[in-house]
Coordinates of C-alpha atoms and ligand atoms in Angstrom, one line a residue:
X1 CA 8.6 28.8 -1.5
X2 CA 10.5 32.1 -0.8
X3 CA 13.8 32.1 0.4
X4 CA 13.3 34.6 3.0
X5 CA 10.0 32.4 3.8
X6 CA 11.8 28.9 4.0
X7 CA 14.4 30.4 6.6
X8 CA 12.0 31.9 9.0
X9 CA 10.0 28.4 8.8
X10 CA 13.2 25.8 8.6
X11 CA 11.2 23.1 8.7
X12 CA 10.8 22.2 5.2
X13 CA 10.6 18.4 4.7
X14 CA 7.4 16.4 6.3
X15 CA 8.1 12.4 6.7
X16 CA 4.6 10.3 6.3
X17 CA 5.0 6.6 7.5
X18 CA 2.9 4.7 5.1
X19 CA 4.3 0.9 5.5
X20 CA 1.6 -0.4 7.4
X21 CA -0.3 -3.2 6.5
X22 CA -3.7 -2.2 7.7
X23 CA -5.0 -5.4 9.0
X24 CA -8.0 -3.6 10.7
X25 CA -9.1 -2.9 7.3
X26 CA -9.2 -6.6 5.8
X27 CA -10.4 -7.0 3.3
X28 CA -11.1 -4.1 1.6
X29 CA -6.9 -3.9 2.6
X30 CA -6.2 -6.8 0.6
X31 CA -4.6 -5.2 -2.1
X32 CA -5.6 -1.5 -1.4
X33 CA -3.3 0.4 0.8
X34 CA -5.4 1.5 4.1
X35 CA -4.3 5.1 3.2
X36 CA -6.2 4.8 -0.1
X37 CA -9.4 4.9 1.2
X38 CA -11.4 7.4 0.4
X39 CA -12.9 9.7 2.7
X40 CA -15.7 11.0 0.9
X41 CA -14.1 11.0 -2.4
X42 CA -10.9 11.7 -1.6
X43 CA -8.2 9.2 -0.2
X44 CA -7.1 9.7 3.5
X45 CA -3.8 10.1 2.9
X46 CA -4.2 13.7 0.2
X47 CA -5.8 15.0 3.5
X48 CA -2.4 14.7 5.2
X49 CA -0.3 15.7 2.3
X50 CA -2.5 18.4 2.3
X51 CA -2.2 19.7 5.5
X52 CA 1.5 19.8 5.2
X53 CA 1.5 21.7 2.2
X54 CA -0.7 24.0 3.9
X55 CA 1.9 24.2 6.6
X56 CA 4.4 24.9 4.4
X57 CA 5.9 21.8 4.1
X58 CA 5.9 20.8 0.4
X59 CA 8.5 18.1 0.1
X60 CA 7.3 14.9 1.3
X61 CA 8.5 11.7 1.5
X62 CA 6.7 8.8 2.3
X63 CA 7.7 5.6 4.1
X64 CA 6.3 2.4 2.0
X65 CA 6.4 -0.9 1.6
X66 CA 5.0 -3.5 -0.6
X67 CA 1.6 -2.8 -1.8
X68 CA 2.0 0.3 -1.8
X69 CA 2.3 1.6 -5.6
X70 CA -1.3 3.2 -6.2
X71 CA 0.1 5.8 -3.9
X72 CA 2.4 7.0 -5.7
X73 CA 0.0 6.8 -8.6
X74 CA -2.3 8.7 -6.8
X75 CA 0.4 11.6 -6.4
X76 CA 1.3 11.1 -10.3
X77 CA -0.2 12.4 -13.4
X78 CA -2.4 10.2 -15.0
X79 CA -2.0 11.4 -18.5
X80 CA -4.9 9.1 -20.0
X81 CA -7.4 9.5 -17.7
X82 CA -6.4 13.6 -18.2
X83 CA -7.1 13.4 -21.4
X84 CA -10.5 11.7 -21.7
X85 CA -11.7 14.0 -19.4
X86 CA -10.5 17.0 -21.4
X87 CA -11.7 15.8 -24.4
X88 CA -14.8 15.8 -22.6
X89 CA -14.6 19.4 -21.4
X90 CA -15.0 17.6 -17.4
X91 CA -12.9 20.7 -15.9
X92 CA -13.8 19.9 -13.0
X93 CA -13.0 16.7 -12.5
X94 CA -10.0 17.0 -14.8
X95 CA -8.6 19.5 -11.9
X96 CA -9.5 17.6 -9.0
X97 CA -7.3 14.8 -11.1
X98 CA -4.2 17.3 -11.4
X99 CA -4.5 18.6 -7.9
X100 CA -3.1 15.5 -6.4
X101 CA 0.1 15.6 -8.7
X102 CA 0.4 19.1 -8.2
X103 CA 0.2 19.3 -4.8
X104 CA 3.8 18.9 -3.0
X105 CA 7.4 17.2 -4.3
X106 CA 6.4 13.4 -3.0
X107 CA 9.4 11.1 -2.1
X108 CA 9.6 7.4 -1.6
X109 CA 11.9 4.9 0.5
X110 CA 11.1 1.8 1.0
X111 CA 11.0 0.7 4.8
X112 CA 11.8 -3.0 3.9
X113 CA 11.2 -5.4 7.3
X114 CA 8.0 -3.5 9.3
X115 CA 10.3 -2.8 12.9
X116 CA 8.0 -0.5 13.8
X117 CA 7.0 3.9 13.7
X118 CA 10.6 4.7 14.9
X119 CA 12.5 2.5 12.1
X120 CA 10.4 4.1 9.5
X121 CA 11.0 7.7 10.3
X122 CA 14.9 6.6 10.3
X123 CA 14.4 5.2 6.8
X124 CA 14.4 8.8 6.1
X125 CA 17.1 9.9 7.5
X126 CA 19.5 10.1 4.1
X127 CA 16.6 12.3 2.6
X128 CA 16.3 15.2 5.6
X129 CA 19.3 15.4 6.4
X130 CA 21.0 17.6 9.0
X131 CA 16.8 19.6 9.0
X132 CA 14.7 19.6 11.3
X133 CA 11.0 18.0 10.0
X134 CA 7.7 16.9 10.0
X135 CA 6.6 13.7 11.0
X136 CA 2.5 13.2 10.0
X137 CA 0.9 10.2 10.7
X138 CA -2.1 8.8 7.9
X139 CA -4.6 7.4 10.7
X140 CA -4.9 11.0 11.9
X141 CA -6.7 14.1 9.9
X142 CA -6.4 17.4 11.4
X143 CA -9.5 19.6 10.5
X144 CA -8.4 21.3 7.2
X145 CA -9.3 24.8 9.4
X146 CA -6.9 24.1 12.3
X147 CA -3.2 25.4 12.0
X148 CA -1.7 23.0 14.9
X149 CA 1.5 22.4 12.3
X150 CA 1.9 26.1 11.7
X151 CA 2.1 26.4 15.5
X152 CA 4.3 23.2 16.4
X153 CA 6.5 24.7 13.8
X154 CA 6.8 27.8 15.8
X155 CA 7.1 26.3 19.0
X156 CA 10.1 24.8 17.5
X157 CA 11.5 27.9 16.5
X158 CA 10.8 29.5 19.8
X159 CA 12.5 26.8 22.2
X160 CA 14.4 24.3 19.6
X161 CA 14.7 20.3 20.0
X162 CA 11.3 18.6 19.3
X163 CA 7.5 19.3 19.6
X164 CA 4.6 16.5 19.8
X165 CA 1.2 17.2 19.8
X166 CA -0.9 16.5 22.6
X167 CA -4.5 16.0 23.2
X168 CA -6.3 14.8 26.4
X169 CA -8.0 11.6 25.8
X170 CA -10.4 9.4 28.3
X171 CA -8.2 7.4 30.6
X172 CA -9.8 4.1 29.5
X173 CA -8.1 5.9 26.0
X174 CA -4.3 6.3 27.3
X175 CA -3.8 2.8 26.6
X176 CA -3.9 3.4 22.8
X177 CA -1.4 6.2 22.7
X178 CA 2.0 7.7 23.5
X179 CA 1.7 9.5 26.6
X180 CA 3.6 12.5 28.3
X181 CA 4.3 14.0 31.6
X182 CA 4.0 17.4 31.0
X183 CA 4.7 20.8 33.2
X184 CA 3.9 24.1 32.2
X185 CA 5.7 26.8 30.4
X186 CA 4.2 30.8 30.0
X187 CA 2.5 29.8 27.1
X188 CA -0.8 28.5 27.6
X189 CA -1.1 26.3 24.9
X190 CA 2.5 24.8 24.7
X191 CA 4.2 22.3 27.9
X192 CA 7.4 20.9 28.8
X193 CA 7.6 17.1 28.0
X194 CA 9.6 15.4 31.1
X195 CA 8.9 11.8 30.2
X196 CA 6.9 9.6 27.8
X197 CA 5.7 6.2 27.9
X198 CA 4.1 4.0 24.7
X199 CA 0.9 2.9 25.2
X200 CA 0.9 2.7 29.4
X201 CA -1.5 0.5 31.2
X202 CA -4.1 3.4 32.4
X203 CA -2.7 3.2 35.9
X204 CA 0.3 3.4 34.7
X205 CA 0.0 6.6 32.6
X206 CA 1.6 10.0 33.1
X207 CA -1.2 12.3 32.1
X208 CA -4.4 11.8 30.1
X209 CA -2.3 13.9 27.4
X210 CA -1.9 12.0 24.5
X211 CA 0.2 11.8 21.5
X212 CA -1.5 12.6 18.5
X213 CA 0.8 11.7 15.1
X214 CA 1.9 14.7 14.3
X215 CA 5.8 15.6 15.6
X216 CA 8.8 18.0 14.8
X217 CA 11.7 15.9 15.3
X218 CA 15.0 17.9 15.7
X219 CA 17.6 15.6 13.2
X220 CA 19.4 14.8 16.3
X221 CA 16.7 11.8 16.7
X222 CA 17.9 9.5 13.8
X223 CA 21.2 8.9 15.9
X224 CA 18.9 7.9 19.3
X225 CA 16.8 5.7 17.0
X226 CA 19.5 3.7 15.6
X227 CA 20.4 3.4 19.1
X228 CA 16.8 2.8 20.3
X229 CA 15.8 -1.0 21.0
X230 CA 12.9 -2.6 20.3
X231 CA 10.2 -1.4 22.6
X232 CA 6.7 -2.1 23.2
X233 CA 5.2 -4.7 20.9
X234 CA 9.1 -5.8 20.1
X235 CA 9.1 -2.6 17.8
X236 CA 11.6 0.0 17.3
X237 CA 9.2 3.2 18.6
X238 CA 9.3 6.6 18.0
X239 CA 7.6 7.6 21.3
X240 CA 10.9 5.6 22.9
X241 CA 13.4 7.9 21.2
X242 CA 11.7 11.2 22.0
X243 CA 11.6 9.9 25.8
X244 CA 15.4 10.3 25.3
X245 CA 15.6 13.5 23.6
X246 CA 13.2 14.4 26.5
X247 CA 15.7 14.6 29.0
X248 CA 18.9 16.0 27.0
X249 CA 19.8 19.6 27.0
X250 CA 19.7 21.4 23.7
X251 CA 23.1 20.5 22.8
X252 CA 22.5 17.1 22.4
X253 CA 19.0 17.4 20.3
X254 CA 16.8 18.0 23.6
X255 CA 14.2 19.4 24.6
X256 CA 11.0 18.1 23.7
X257 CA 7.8 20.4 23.9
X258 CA 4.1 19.8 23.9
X259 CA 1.3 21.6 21.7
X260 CA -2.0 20.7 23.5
X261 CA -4.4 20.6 20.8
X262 CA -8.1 21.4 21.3
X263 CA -9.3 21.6 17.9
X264 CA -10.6 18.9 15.5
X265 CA -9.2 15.4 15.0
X266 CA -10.7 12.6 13.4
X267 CA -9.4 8.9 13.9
X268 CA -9.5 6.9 10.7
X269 CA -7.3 3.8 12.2
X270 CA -10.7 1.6 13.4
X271 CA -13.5 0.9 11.8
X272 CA -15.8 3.0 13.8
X273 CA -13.6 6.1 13.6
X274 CA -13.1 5.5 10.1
X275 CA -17.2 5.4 9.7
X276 CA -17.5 8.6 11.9
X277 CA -14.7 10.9 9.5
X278 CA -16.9 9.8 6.6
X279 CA -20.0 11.0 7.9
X280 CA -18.4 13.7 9.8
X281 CA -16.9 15.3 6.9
X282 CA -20.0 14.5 4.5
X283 CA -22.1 16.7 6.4
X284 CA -19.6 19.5 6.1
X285 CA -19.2 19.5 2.4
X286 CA -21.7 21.9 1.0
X287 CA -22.5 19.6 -2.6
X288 CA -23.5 16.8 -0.3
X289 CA -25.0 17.8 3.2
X290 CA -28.1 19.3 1.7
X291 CA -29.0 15.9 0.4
X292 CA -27.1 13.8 2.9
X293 CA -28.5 15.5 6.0
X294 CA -32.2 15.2 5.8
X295 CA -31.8 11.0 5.0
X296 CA -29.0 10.8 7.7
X297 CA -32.0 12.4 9.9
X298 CA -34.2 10.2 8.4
X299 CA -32.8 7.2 8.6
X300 CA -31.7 7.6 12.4
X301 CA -35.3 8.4 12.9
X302 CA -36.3 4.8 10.9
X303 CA -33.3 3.4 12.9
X304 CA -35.1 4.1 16.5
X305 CA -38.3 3.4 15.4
X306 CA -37.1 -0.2 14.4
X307 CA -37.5 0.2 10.6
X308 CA -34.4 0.9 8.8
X309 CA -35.6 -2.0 6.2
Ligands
LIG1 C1 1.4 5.7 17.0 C2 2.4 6.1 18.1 C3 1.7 6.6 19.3 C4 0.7 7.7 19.0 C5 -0.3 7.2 17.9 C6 -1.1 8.4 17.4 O1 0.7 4.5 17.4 O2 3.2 5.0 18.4 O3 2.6 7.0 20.3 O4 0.0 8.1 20.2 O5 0.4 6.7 16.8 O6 -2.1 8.0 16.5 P1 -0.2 3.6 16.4 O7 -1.6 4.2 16.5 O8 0.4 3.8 15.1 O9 -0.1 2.2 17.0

């Protein structure tokens, strides 16, 4: 990246948390890391490197823990496998091998004891540094079209401190997130974050807006998470320390800012989601959806009818 480029954007490093064991996902989690699952043919977690890359957030480092190693062979070169295929002349898939080694500078710490989100981001801490970054979480994909980084990273240009991003949910959904009190700024799309509460009981929650895991964390959060106790679920949480940052003043690594984001998310962290970003983004690939289509049709036809045997 430019020099000129990198300080107009600042943010330069993105943190992915990528320790978790993925229980929902037994057993195809056994011994595959949850983020290795492909969507499509791809595995979930190159969607996220991707997006920060196309942010332009190309040094990554990822958060493991045991289990863990066919990530980092994914983002490897795989010199055997690169040269069957060229001595079969398989361009094609020869390139779509290399593009996941090519893609960004990947990183990895180990997080060690699973204390929870907030613990893992500060397992990063030696790596970014005094910088302001990227926090991308694997059980969300942004559509690739959207460019709610780009604009988060802005936002944190334009005010300083932190930016979450936030997307209105059901209220029988609130319970599953992080959730903010919000109040309005000039911008339409961007809010003022005055509190935040981890997964509230639905009578209990601030807003319907709800955190989706992608955050700019000003550096000034690694020293509130090493002071942050264990929160809800007896974990250190991220959501816990941005409360705090919430109601300092820039000076002490406030404020925190809200993108509310409209576009296209897809949930890959249940079953069902998981199911839905498969089918979801089969139908938008042009090699597939002119086959897939017609027997997805078909079979929901079959399906109704009584007769998908
Ligand atoms: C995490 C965060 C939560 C956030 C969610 C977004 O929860 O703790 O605040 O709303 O990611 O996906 P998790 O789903 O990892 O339990």
């Amino acid at each position: 990246m430019a020099d000129e480029q990198r300080s107009v954007t600042q943010v330069t490093k993105a943190i992915i948390p990528v320790a978790g064991l993925g229980t929902r996902f037994l057993p195809a989690t056994k011994s595959t890391p949850k983020e290795m699952l492909p969507i499509v043919d791809k595995p979930a977690i190159q969607y996220v490197v991707e997006e920060a890359v196309s942010a332009g957030l190309d040094d990554v480092l990822m958060i493991t823990g045991r289990n863990k190693r066919s990530i980092e062979d994914h983002f490897d070169r795989a010199y055997e496998l690169e040269e069957a295929l060229r001595v079969k002349a398989d361009i094609d898939r020869l390139n779509s091998v290399r593009e996941s080694s090519d893609l960004a500078q990947v990183h990895y710490v180990r997080q060690g004891e699973p204390r929870g989100l907030g613990h893992a981001v500060l397992c990063g801490a030696a790596h970014v540094g005094g910088e302001p970054f990227a926090v991308l979480l694997g059980d969300d994909l942004i559509g690739a079209r959207e460019t709610l980084l780009k604009r988060m990273i802005e936002v944190r240009q334009t005010y300083g401190g932190s930016v979450i991003a936030l997307m209105e949910v059901e209220p029988e959904q609130v319970s599953l997130y992080g959730c903010a009190a919000i109040r309005p700024t000039d911008e339409p799309d961007v809010v003022t974050v005055t509190d935040l509460v981890e997964k509230p009981p639905v009578d209990q929650a601030p807003s319907r807006w709800a955190i989706i895991g992608r955050y700019i964390c000003d550096p000034g959060i690694f020293d509130v998470l090493r002071k942050t106790p264990p929160g809800r679920g007896g974990e250190i949480q991220l959501t816990d320390a941005l409360r705090e940052l919430a109601r300092r003043g820039p000076a002490e690594g406030g404020p925190v800012h809200g993108v509310l984001f409209r576009g296209q998310r897809y949930d890959t962290g249940n079953k069902v989601d998981y199911l839905r970003t498969v089918v979801e983004f089969a139908c938008e690939r042009p090699d597939l959806a002119e086959e897939f289509l017609p027997w997805l049709r078909d079979f929901l036809a079959r399906h109704e009818a009584g007769s998908t045997r």
